[in-house]
XYZ file of C-alpha atoms in Angstrom:
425
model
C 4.306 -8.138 -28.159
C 2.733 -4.858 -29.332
C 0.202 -7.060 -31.566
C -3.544 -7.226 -30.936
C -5.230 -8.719 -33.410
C -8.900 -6.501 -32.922
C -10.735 -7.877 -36.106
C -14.006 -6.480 -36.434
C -14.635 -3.022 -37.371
C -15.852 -1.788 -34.415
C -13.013 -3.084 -32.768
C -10.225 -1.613 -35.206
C -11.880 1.998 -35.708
C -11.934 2.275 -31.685
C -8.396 1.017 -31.896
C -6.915 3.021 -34.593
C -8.167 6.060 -32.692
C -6.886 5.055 -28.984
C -3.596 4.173 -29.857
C -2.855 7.535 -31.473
C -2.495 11.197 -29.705
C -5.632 10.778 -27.406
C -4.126 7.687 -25.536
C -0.320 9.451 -25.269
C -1.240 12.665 -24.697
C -4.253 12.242 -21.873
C -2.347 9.680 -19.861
C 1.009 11.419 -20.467
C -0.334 14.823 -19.465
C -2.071 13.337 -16.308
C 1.541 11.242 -15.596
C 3.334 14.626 -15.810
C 1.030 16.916 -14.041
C 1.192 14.317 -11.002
C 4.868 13.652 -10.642
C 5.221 17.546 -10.580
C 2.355 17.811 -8.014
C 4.447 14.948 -6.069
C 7.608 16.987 -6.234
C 9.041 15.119 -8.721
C 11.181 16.612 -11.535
C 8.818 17.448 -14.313
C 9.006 14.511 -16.768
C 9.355 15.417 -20.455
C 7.254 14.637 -23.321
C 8.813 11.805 -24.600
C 9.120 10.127 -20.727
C 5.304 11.038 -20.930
C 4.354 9.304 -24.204
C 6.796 6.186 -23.284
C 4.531 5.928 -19.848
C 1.481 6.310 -21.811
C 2.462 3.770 -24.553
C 3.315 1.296 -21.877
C 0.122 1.779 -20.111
C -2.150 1.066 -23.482
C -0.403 -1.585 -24.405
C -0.827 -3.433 -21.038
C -4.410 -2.565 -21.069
C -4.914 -4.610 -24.225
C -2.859 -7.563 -23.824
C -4.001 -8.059 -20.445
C -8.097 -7.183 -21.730
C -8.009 -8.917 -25.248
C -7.141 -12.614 -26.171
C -4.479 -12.373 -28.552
C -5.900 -13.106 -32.030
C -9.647 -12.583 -30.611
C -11.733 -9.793 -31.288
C -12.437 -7.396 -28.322
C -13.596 -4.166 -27.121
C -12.328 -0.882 -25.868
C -12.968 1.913 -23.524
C -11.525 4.886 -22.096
C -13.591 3.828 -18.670
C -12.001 0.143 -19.446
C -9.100 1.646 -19.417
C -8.736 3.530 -16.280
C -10.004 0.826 -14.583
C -8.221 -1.747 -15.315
C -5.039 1.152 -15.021
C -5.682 1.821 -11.405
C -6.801 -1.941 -10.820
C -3.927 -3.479 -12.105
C -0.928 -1.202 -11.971
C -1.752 2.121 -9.768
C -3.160 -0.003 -7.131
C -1.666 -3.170 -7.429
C 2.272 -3.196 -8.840
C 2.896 0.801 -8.193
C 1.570 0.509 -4.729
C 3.451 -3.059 -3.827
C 6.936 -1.088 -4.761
C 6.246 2.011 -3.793
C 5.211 0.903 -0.057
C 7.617 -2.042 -0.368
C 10.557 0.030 -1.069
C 9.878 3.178 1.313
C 9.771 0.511 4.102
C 13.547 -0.679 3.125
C 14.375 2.966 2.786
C 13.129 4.201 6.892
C 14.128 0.790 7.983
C 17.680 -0.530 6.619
C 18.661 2.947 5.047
C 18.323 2.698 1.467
C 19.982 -1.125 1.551
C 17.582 -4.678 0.843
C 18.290 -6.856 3.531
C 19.966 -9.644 3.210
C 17.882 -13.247 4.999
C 18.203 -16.875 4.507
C 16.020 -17.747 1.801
C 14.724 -21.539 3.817
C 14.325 -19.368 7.062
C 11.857 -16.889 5.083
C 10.206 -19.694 3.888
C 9.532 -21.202 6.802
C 8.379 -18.184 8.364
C 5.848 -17.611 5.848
C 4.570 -21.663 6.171
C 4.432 -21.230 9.919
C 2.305 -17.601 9.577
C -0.482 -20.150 6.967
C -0.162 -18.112 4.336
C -1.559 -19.159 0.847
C 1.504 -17.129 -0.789
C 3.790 -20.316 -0.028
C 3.416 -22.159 -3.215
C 5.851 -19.231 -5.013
C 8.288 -20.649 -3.488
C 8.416 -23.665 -5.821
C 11.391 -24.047 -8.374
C 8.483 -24.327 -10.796
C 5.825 -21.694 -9.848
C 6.961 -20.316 -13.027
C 6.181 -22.733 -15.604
C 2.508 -22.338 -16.307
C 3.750 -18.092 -17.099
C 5.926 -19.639 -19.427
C 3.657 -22.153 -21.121
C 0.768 -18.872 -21.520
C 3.869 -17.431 -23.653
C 4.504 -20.115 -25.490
C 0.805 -20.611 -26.264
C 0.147 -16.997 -26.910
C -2.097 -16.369 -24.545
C -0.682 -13.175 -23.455
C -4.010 -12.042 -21.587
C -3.916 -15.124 -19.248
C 0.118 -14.517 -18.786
C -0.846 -10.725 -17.121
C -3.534 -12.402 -15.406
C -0.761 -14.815 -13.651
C 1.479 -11.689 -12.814
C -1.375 -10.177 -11.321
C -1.709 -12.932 -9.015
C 1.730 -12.629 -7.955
C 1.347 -9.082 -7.232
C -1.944 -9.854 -4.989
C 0.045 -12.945 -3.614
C 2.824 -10.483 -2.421
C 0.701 -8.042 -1.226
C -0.812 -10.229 1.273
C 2.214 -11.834 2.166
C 3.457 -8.075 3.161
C -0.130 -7.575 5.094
C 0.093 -10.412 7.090
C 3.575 -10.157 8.035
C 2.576 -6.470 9.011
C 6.191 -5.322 8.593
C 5.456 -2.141 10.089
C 4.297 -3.030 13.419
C 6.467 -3.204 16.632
C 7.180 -6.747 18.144
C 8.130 -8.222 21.339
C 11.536 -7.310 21.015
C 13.498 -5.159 18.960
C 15.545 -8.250 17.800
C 12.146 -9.949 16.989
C 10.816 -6.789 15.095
C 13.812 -6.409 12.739
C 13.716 -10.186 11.702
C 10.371 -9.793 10.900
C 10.955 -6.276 8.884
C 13.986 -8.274 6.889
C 12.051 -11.725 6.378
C 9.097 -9.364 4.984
C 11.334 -7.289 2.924
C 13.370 -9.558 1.555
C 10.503 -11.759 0.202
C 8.459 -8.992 -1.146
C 11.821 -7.288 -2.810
C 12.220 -10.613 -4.613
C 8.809 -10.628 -5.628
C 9.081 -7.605 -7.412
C 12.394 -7.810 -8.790
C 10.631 -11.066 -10.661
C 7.256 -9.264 -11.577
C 9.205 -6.651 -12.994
C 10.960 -8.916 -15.152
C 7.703 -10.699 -16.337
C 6.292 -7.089 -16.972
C 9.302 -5.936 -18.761
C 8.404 -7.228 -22.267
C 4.837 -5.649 -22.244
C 5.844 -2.260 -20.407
C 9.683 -1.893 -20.903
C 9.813 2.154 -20.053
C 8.096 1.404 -16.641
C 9.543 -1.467 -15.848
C 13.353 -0.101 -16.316
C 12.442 2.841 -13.294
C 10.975 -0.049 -10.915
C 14.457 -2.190 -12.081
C 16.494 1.181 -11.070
C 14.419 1.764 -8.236
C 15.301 -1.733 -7.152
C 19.028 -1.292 -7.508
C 19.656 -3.454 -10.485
C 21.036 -0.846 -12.593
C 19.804 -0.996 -16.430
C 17.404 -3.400 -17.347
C 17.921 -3.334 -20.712
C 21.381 -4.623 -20.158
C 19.960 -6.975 -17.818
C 18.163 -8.542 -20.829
C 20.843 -8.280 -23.029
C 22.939 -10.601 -20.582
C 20.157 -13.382 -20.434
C 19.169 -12.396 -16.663
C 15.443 -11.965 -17.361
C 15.151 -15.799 -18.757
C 16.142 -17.686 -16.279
C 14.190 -15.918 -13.212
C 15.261 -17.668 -9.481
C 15.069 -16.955 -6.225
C 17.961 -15.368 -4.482
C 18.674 -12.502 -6.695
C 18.961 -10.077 -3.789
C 23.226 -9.921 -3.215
C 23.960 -8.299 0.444
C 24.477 -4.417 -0.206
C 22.867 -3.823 -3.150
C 21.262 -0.088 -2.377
C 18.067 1.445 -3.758
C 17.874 3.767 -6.430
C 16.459 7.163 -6.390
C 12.384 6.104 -5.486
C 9.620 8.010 -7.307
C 6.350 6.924 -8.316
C 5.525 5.112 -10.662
C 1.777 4.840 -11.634
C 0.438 7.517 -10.198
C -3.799 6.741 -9.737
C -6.230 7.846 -12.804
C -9.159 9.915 -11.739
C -12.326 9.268 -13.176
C -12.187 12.354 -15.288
C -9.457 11.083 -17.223
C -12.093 9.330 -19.490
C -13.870 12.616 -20.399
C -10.941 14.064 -21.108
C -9.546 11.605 -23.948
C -13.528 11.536 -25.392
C -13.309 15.161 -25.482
C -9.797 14.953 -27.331
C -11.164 11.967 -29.568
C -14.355 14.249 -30.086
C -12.078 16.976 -31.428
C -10.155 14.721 -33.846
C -13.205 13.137 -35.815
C -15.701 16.315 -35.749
C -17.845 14.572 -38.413
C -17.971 10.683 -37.018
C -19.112 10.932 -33.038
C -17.453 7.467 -31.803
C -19.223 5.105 -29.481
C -17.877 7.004 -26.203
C -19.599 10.344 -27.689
C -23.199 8.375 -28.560
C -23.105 6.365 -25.241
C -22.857 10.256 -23.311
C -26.976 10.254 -23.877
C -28.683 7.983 -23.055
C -27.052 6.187 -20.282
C -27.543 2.336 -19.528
C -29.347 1.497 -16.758
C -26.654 -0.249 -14.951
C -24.432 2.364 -15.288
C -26.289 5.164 -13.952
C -26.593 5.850 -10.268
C -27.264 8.548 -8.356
C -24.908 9.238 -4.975
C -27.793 8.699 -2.639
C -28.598 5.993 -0.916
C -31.724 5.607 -2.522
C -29.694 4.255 -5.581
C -27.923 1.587 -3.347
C -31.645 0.689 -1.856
C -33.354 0.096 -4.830
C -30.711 -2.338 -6.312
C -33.179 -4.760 -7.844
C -34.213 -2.044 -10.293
C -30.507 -2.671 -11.990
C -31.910 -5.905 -13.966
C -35.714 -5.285 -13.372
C -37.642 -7.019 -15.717
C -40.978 -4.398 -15.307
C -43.316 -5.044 -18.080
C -43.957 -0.934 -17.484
C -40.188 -0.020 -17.960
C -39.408 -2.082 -20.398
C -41.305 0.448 -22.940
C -39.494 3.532 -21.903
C -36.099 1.725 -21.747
C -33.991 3.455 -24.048
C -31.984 1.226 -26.609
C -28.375 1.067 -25.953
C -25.167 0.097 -28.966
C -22.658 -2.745 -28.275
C -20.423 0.119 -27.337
C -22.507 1.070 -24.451
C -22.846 -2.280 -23.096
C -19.232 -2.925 -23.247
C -18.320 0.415 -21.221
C -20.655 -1.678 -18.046
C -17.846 -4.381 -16.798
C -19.397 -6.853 -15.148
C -17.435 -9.359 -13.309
C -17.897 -12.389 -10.890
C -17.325 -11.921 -6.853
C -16.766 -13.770 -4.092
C -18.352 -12.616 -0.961
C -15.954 -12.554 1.961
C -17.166 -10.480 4.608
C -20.749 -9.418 4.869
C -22.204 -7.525 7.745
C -24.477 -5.049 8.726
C -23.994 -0.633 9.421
C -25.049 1.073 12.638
C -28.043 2.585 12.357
C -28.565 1.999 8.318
C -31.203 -0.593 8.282
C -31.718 -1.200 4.808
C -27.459 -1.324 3.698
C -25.213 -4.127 4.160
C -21.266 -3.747 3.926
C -19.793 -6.576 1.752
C -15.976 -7.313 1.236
C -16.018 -9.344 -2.786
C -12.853 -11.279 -3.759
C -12.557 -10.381 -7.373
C -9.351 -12.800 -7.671
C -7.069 -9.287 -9.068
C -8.226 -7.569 -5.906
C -10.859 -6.869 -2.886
C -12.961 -4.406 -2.471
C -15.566 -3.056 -0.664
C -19.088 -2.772 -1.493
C -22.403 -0.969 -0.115
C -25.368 -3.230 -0.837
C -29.067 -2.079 -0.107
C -29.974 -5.779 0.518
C -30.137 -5.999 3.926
C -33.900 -6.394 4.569
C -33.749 -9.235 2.328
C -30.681 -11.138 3.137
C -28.995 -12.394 6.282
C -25.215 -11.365 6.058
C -24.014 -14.823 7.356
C -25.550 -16.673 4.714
C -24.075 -14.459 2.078
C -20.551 -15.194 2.762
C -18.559 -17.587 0.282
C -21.740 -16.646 -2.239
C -20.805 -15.732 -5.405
C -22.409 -12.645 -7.090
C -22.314 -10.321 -10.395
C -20.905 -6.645 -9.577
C -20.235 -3.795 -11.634
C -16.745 -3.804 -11.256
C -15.937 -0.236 -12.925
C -18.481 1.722 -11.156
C -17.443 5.406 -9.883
C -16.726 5.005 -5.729
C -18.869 6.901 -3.775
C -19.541 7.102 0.018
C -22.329 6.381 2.384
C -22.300 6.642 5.914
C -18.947 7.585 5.638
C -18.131 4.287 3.725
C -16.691 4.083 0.581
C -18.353 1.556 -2.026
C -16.273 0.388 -4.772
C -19.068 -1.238 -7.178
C -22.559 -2.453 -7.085
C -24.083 -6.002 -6.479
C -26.694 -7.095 -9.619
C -29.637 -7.885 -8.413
C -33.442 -8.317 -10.358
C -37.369 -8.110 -9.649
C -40.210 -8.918 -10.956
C -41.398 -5.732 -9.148
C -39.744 -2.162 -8.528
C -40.446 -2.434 -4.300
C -40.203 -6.362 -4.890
C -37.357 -8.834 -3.547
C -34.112 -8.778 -5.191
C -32.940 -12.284 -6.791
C -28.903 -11.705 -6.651
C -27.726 -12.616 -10.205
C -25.987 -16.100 -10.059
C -24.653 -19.349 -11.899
C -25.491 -22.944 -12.248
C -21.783 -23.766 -13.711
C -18.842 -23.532 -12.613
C -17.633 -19.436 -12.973
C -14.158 -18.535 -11.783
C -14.166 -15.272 -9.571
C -13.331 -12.446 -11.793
C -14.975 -13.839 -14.682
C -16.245 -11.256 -17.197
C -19.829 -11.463 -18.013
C -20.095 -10.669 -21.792
């Protein structure tokens, strides 16, 4: 499954040079220096370049259509890293499992399967439809059809699924009863143990080093042999047996900093001295999109992202395809929109990129009521740096244009139909 068919040139010189030392030894540096800061044994350099490997090769099975051309970034890269498996999978079994480690000492708990089930259908969550015998089948049929990028897409919803399962079940919170609290703490843990040992097994083809610590982790022993023996095919439910005990937990994917791009351009930089790659050209000038300054300012003057100024558009500097393809744009769902105390001109928004929420600082609000933005679907920049502002953190920025710099902002939206997380290309 290592196969990504990147045909144009662009696409295979970017390639060629990611997937060699810049790739294994950035990520496997930042994996090492991490576990050690965590007080983890100090991984060695072939543990490092196996985490690294599986890492990259996620990233472009889960970015590029198999057999389709595509693009790559180092800021791509992170993002979709900490998206995808630092926040999403790492967290879910690093938070799932040190739960069944201070609450049943190191052993799953063992429920009744229909009486988990039921819970969850009587606490409306939208998680119930994994329960199915088939809930599997369209993975399988994205396998079967090569579509390997939609596949990763469908684990991803599983891991989001189980996550707010887990949230909603609110494990860690005391009940009316101390009967009443364990149930709860076994239903919950039992379901989202299940979930994982069956996400791992999806992963395992695409990231086999990582996926054999969760498998350990989990208490399943080796899952290479686990393959070997046919148990990864024919995934169920009820794969939990009663006092089956966790493995020795560590983490897994621990979260890429920002930096982490600068560092592999600077590495890249120093392999081809006499060819500067797109990541070295797109360091001057910047995209407008992509630029923003900490202040609030920036987040006020959001039309200006897409302004269509018959001044600036002179001055504009021109931008490669490289450039534009470092901006990822992606399709939101408004959930929760309401105003700050005593910030007149921001809004705070909650967006449901489908993969994940986040939160967003908007400098809309003299232009928009916040109830009538809710269920709206907008553009963001979806790997924008976080900053904070009034002590909030905002994880993107809405697109927005004007006719006008000090005019009304349009927000940027569709007359088709656009699935949320849709990439805008």
């Amino acid at each position: 499954m290592a196969g990504c068919c990147l045909k144009s040139r662009r696409c295979r010189s970017r390639a060629a040079t990611s997937c060699g030392r810049t790739i294994l030894d950035a990520f496997g540096d930042h994996y090492r220096k991490e576990l050690t800061r965590l007080g983890q044994p100090e991984p060695d350099k072939r543990d490092c370049d196996l985490f690294a490997a599986d890492v990259l090769r996620y990233f472009l099975l889960r970015e590029i259509p198999f057999g389709q051309d595509g693009s790559f970034s180092f800021d791509a890269l992170i993002t979709r890293y900490n998206a995808d498996l630092a926040n999403g999978y790492g967290n879910l079994v690093s938070r799932t499992l040190k739960m069944i480690s201070n609450y049943f000492e190191n052993v799953a708990p063992i429920v009744d399967a229909e009486v988990v089930q039921k819970i969850i259908t009587l606490v409306d969550l939208q998680a119930t439809f994994a329960w199915k015998e088939n809930f599997l089948a369209p993975l399988y049929r994205d396998i079967d059809e090569q579509r390997l990028d939609r596949y990763l897409q469908g684990v991803s919803v599983f891991v989001s699924i189980t996550d707010q399962t887990i949230s909603q079940m609110a494990p860690w919170k005391e009940r009316e009863t101390q009967d009443a609290t364990r149930l709860n703490r076994e239903y919950a843990l039992n379901y989202s143990w299940e979930m994982i040992r069956i996400i791992t097994a999806l992963l395992y083809p695409v990231m086999p080093h990582t996926t054999a610590k969760v498998w350990a982790q989990l208490g399943l022993g080796d899952i290479e042999a686990a393959a070997r023996n046919g148990e990864l095919k024919d995934l169920k439910w009820g794969g939990l047996k009663a006092g089956i005990k966790l493995g020795p937990l560590a983490p897994i994917f621990p979260r890429a900093p920002k930096e982490l791009a600068q560092v592999m351009s600077d590495i890249e930089s120093q392999s081809n001295p006499a060819k500067p790659t797109a990541i070295e050209s797109a360091a001057t000038p910047q995209s407008n999109v992509a630029a923003t300054d900490p202040s609030e300012k920036s987040v006020q003057s959001v039309s200006s992202v897409l302004s269509s100024s018959s001044e600036a558009a002179p001055t504009s500097p021109l931008i490669t395809i490289d450039d534009f393809a470092k901006v990822d744009l992606r399709v939101a769902r408004v959930l929760v929109a309401e105003r700050i105390p005593k910030a007149d001109k921001l809004l705070r928004l909650e967006v449901d990129l489908g993969y994940e929420k986040r939160q967003i600082l908007a400098g809309i609000a003299q232009y928009y009521e916040p109830e009538k933005l809710i269920g709206r679907k907008v553009v963001i920049v979806a790997n924008l740096a976080p900053r904070k502002m009034r002590g909030l953190e905002s994880q993107g920025m809405i697109v927005a244009a004007s006719i006008e710099p000090d005019g009304v902002p349009a927000l940027a939206s569709f007359l088709e139909h656009v699935e949320i997380g849709a990439r805008l290309k």
